[in-house]
Amino acid sequence: MSSKLTTIGFDADDTLWQNEQFFRLTEERFVALLGAHGEAAEISGRLLEAEKRNLGFYGFGIKGFVLSMIETAIEITRGQVPASVIGEILAAGREMAAHPVETLPRVRETLNALSGDYRLVLITKGDLFDQERKLAQSGLGELFDAVEIVSDKLAHTYRRIFDRHGDGAERAMMVGNSLKSDILPALEAGSWAVHIPHELTWVVEHAEEPANAARYRRLPDLGSLPVLLDGLRGED
């Protein structure tokens, strides 16, 4: 079965380039802005609750994060948040959206090594405008045969994408840092799934590792992927 692998999907944020660190830094800035209204842990906890509530309305990405910060500021100050604080939150969001893309180590060389042997598909969730901006700035777009920016990653999402751009989920592999979004639903769809942990992963993306799943692998970095693929070929 492994020799029939034809398509590889790649997550973008914190798999190809840095992302979560900018959310963490902005959250620290937000907590400092509201420091007079509560303890840091309480403010962060309230923000996380707002983010979870709002995923179904705003989806993933910077815009939803900014709206959740504003909502949290209103709640914590009981409607008395100064306009200047709202302005600073908005400014922080704009800075996030304008931040240069920082590609992770060994990404380009790995994609170059695999391009031609496999169909490479970028599969990312988040704000369409922001994800398109990051892909363009990364300079990696030309290495992908297809790009899919989706509202969420579920088993049926992977089945649809791998049917459209490959030979079905069973002949595809998904690579990413999120167990919840990149690994578990890809396995459910029947694909291979390779987890490449990132030191910073949003708590909402945490899940139990499917260590015993036959089509699951874990790698220390993206540069190890070609060796893994060679090994899978050799098992046949």
Short mmCIF file of C-alpha atoms in Angstrom, two decimals:
data_model
loop_
_atom_site.label_atom_id
_atom_site.label_comp_id
_atom_site.label_asym_id
_atom_site.label_seq_id
_atom_site.Cartn_x
_atom_site.Cartn_y
_atom_site.Cartn_z
CA MET A 1 0.00 0.00 0.00
CA SER A 2 2.78 2.44 0.90
CA SER A 3 4.29 2.28 -2.62
CA LYS A 4 1.01 3.64 -3.95
CA LEU A 5 1.30 6.86 -1.98
CA THR A 6 0.89 9.65 -4.52
CA THR A 7 -0.23 12.77 -2.66
CA ILE A 8 1.07 14.64 0.39
CA GLY A 9 -0.87 17.36 2.18
CA PHE A 10 0.96 19.92 4.29
CA ASP A 11 -0.39 22.13 7.03
CA ALA A 12 0.91 25.71 6.87
CA ASP A 13 0.91 27.50 10.26
CA ASP A 14 3.65 26.15 12.55
CA THR A 15 4.45 23.42 10.03
CA LEU A 16 5.86 25.51 7.19
CA TRP A 17 6.18 28.85 8.97
CA GLN A 18 5.93 30.40 12.43
CA ASN A 19 2.46 31.43 13.58
CA GLU A 20 1.49 30.68 17.17
CA GLN A 21 4.37 32.71 18.62
CA PHE A 22 2.81 35.91 17.25
CA PHE A 23 -0.52 35.08 18.90
CA ARG A 24 1.27 34.47 22.21
CA LEU A 25 3.15 37.76 22.03
CA THR A 26 -0.04 39.65 21.21
CA GLU A 27 -1.86 37.93 24.07
CA GLU A 28 0.88 39.07 26.47
CA ARG A 29 0.42 42.61 25.19
CA PHE A 30 -3.37 42.30 25.65
CA VAL A 31 -3.00 41.00 29.21
CA ALA A 32 -0.72 43.93 30.07
CA LEU A 33 -3.29 46.39 28.70
CA LEU A 34 -5.92 45.00 31.07
CA GLY A 35 -3.58 44.35 33.97
CA ALA A 36 -5.48 46.73 36.26
CA HIS A 37 -8.64 44.64 35.91
CA GLY A 38 -7.44 41.18 36.91
CA GLU A 39 -4.67 38.64 37.21
CA ALA A 40 -2.86 37.58 34.06
CA ALA A 41 -4.06 33.96 34.28
CA GLU A 42 -7.67 35.08 34.67
CA ILE A 43 -7.50 37.43 31.68
CA SER A 44 -5.87 34.77 29.49
CA GLY A 45 -8.47 32.25 30.60
CA ARG A 46 -11.34 34.58 29.75
CA LEU A 47 -9.77 35.25 26.35
CA LEU A 48 -9.49 31.53 25.63
CA GLU A 49 -13.15 31.04 26.55
CA ALA A 50 -14.11 33.82 24.14
CA GLU A 51 -11.99 32.34 21.37
CA LYS A 52 -13.63 28.94 21.77
CA ARG A 53 -17.11 30.48 21.78
CA ASN A 54 -16.36 32.48 18.67
CA LEU A 55 -14.81 29.78 16.48
CA GLY A 56 -18.21 28.90 15.09
CA PHE A 57 -18.86 32.55 14.19
CA TYR A 58 -15.49 33.92 13.08
CA GLY A 59 -13.45 30.80 12.33
CA PHE A 60 -9.70 30.51 12.86
CA GLY A 61 -7.25 33.34 12.39
CA ILE A 62 -6.28 36.86 13.32
CA LYS A 63 -9.65 38.52 12.79
CA GLY A 64 -11.43 36.16 15.14
CA PHE A 65 -8.63 36.57 17.67
CA VAL A 66 -8.91 40.37 17.59
CA LEU A 67 -12.69 40.26 17.99
CA SER A 68 -12.30 37.87 20.92
CA MET A 69 -9.82 40.23 22.58
CA ILE A 70 -12.27 43.12 22.21
CA GLU A 71 -15.11 41.01 23.59
CA THR A 72 -12.97 39.93 26.54
CA ALA A 73 -11.92 43.53 27.24
CA ILE A 74 -15.57 44.59 27.34
CA GLU A 75 -16.47 41.72 29.66
CA ILE A 76 -13.59 42.19 32.08
CA THR A 77 -14.10 45.94 32.39
CA ARG A 78 -17.89 45.49 32.60
CA GLY A 79 -18.38 47.64 29.55
CA GLN A 80 -16.01 50.39 30.67
CA VAL A 81 -13.04 49.60 28.43
CA PRO A 82 -11.54 52.87 27.11
CA ALA A 83 -11.63 53.52 23.38
CA SER A 84 -7.86 53.88 23.51
CA VAL A 85 -7.53 50.24 24.62
CA ILE A 86 -9.79 49.08 21.79
CA GLY A 87 -7.56 51.09 19.46
CA GLU A 88 -4.46 49.34 20.78
CA ILE A 89 -6.07 45.93 20.33
CA LEU A 90 -6.91 46.79 16.73
CA ALA A 91 -3.38 48.06 16.15
CA ALA A 92 -1.95 44.81 17.56
CA GLY A 93 -4.10 42.85 15.12
CA ARG A 94 -2.87 44.90 12.19
CA GLU A 95 0.72 44.32 13.28
CA MET A 96 0.09 40.56 13.33
CA ALA A 97 -1.38 40.70 9.84
CA ALA A 98 1.62 42.64 8.55
CA HIS A 99 4.35 40.59 10.22
CA PRO A 100 6.91 39.07 7.83
CA VAL A 101 6.65 35.33 7.28
CA GLU A 102 9.32 33.28 9.06
CA THR A 103 9.74 29.94 7.30
CA LEU A 104 10.71 27.03 9.53
CA PRO A 105 14.02 25.15 9.07
CA ARG A 106 14.43 22.69 6.17
CA VAL A 107 11.02 23.45 4.70
CA ARG A 108 12.07 24.56 1.23
CA GLU A 109 14.67 21.83 0.74
CA THR A 110 12.14 19.18 1.79
CA LEU A 111 9.43 20.43 -0.53
CA ASN A 112 11.96 20.63 -3.36
CA ALA A 113 13.05 17.05 -2.69
CA LEU A 114 9.48 15.74 -2.81
CA SER A 115 8.19 17.86 -5.67
CA GLY A 116 7.88 15.78 -8.81
CA ASP A 117 7.66 12.47 -6.97
CA TYR A 118 4.40 13.37 -5.22
CA ARG A 119 1.52 15.77 -5.68
CA LEU A 120 2.00 18.39 -2.95
CA VAL A 121 -1.11 20.07 -1.57
CA LEU A 122 -1.14 22.90 0.95
CA ILE A 123 -4.10 22.41 3.31
CA THR A 124 -4.60 25.21 5.81
CA LYS A 125 -7.43 26.72 7.77
CA GLY A 126 -7.83 30.34 8.76
CA ASP A 127 -8.61 33.67 7.21
CA LEU A 128 -8.44 33.51 3.41
CA PHE A 129 -6.76 36.91 2.96
CA ASP A 130 -4.13 36.28 5.65
CA GLN A 131 -3.27 32.76 4.51
CA GLU A 132 -2.91 33.91 0.90
CA ARG A 133 -0.62 36.72 2.08
CA LYS A 134 1.59 34.36 4.06
CA LEU A 135 1.85 31.87 1.22
CA ALA A 136 2.82 34.62 -1.21
CA GLN A 137 5.45 36.04 1.16
CA SER A 138 6.87 32.59 1.93
CA GLY A 139 7.84 32.06 -1.69
CA LEU A 140 6.73 28.43 -1.39
CA GLY A 141 3.60 28.66 -3.53
CA GLU A 142 5.26 27.42 -6.71
CA LEU A 143 6.18 24.14 -5.00
CA PHE A 144 2.55 23.12 -4.46
CA ASP A 145 0.32 21.50 -7.03
CA ALA A 146 -2.77 22.80 -5.23
CA VAL A 147 -3.75 25.04 -2.31
CA GLU A 148 -6.84 24.52 -0.15
CA ILE A 149 -7.78 27.13 2.47
CA VAL A 150 -10.61 25.62 4.52
CA SER A 151 -12.81 26.67 7.42
CA ASP A 152 -11.98 23.54 9.41
CA LYS A 153 -10.20 20.22 9.00
CA LEU A 154 -12.41 17.18 9.38
CA ALA A 155 -12.28 13.68 7.91
CA HIS A 156 -14.65 14.61 5.09
CA THR A 157 -12.44 17.64 4.34
CA TYR A 158 -9.46 15.39 3.68
CA ARG A 159 -11.50 12.92 1.66
CA ARG A 160 -12.78 15.73 -0.56
CA ILE A 161 -9.36 17.33 -1.04
CA PHE A 162 -7.50 14.09 -1.72
CA ASP A 163 -10.20 12.96 -4.14
CA ARG A 164 -9.94 16.29 -5.95
CA HIS A 165 -6.16 16.64 -6.07
CA GLY A 166 -4.96 13.05 -5.71
CA ASP A 167 -6.03 9.44 -5.93
CA GLY A 168 -8.13 9.37 -2.78
CA ALA A 169 -7.39 9.55 0.93
CA GLU A 170 -5.95 6.03 1.16
CA ARG A 171 -3.14 6.99 -1.20
CA ALA A 172 -2.41 10.27 0.56
CA MET A 173 -0.51 11.53 3.59
CA MET A 174 -1.15 14.58 5.77
CA VAL A 175 1.74 16.32 7.53
CA GLY A 176 1.26 18.87 10.32
CA ASN A 177 1.79 20.01 13.88
CA SER A 178 -1.77 19.72 15.18
CA LEU A 179 -2.93 16.33 16.43
CA LYS A 180 -6.53 17.51 16.45
CA SER A 181 -6.66 19.07 12.98
CA ASP A 182 -3.88 17.49 10.92
CA ILE A 183 -3.53 13.99 12.33
CA LEU A 184 -6.72 12.49 13.78
CA PRO A 185 -9.13 13.48 10.99
CA ALA A 186 -6.62 12.44 8.31
CA LEU A 187 -6.32 9.01 9.91
CA GLU A 188 -10.10 8.81 10.12
CA ALA A 189 -10.27 9.58 6.41
CA GLY A 190 -7.94 6.63 5.74
CA SER A 191 -4.76 8.59 5.01
CA TRP A 192 -1.29 8.38 6.44
CA ALA A 193 -0.62 11.11 9.02
CA VAL A 194 2.74 12.50 10.12
CA HIS A 195 2.92 14.63 13.25
CA ILE A 196 5.74 17.18 13.46
CA PRO A 197 5.35 18.81 16.89
CA HIS A 198 5.94 22.52 17.29
CA GLU A 199 7.07 23.95 20.62
CA LEU A 200 4.04 26.24 20.62
CA THR A 201 0.66 24.73 19.77
CA TRP A 202 -2.64 26.38 20.69
CA VAL A 203 -4.39 24.45 23.45
CA VAL A 204 -7.50 24.08 21.27
CA GLU A 205 -5.40 21.97 18.89
CA HIS A 206 -4.25 19.52 21.56
CA ALA A 207 -5.43 15.91 21.44
CA GLU A 208 -4.27 12.47 22.50
CA GLU A 209 -1.55 11.03 20.30
CA PRO A 210 -2.75 8.00 18.28
CA ALA A 211 0.53 6.22 18.93
CA ASN A 212 -0.76 2.76 17.95
CA ALA A 213 -2.41 3.76 14.67
CA ALA A 214 -0.84 1.79 11.81
CA ARG A 215 -0.64 4.81 9.50
CA TYR A 216 0.63 7.28 12.09
CA ARG A 217 4.20 8.51 12.36
CA ARG A 218 5.91 11.22 14.39
CA LEU A 219 8.99 13.10 13.20
CA PRO A 220 11.24 15.68 14.89
CA ASP A 221 11.24 18.02 11.90
CA LEU A 222 10.10 18.31 8.31
CA GLY A 223 13.55 17.49 6.99
CA SER A 224 13.10 13.89 8.17
CA LEU A 225 10.11 13.32 5.88
CA PRO A 226 11.97 12.15 2.73
CA VAL A 227 13.75 9.45 4.74
CA LEU A 228 10.44 8.28 6.19
CA LEU A 229 8.90 8.09 2.73
CA ASP A 230 11.86 6.09 1.44
CA GLY A 231 11.42 3.71 4.35
CA LEU A 232 7.73 3.22 3.63
CA ARG A 233 8.55 2.34 0.03
CA GLY A 234 11.07 -0.19 1.26
CA GLU A 235 8.50 -1.97 3.42
CA ASP A 236 6.63 -3.21 0.34
#
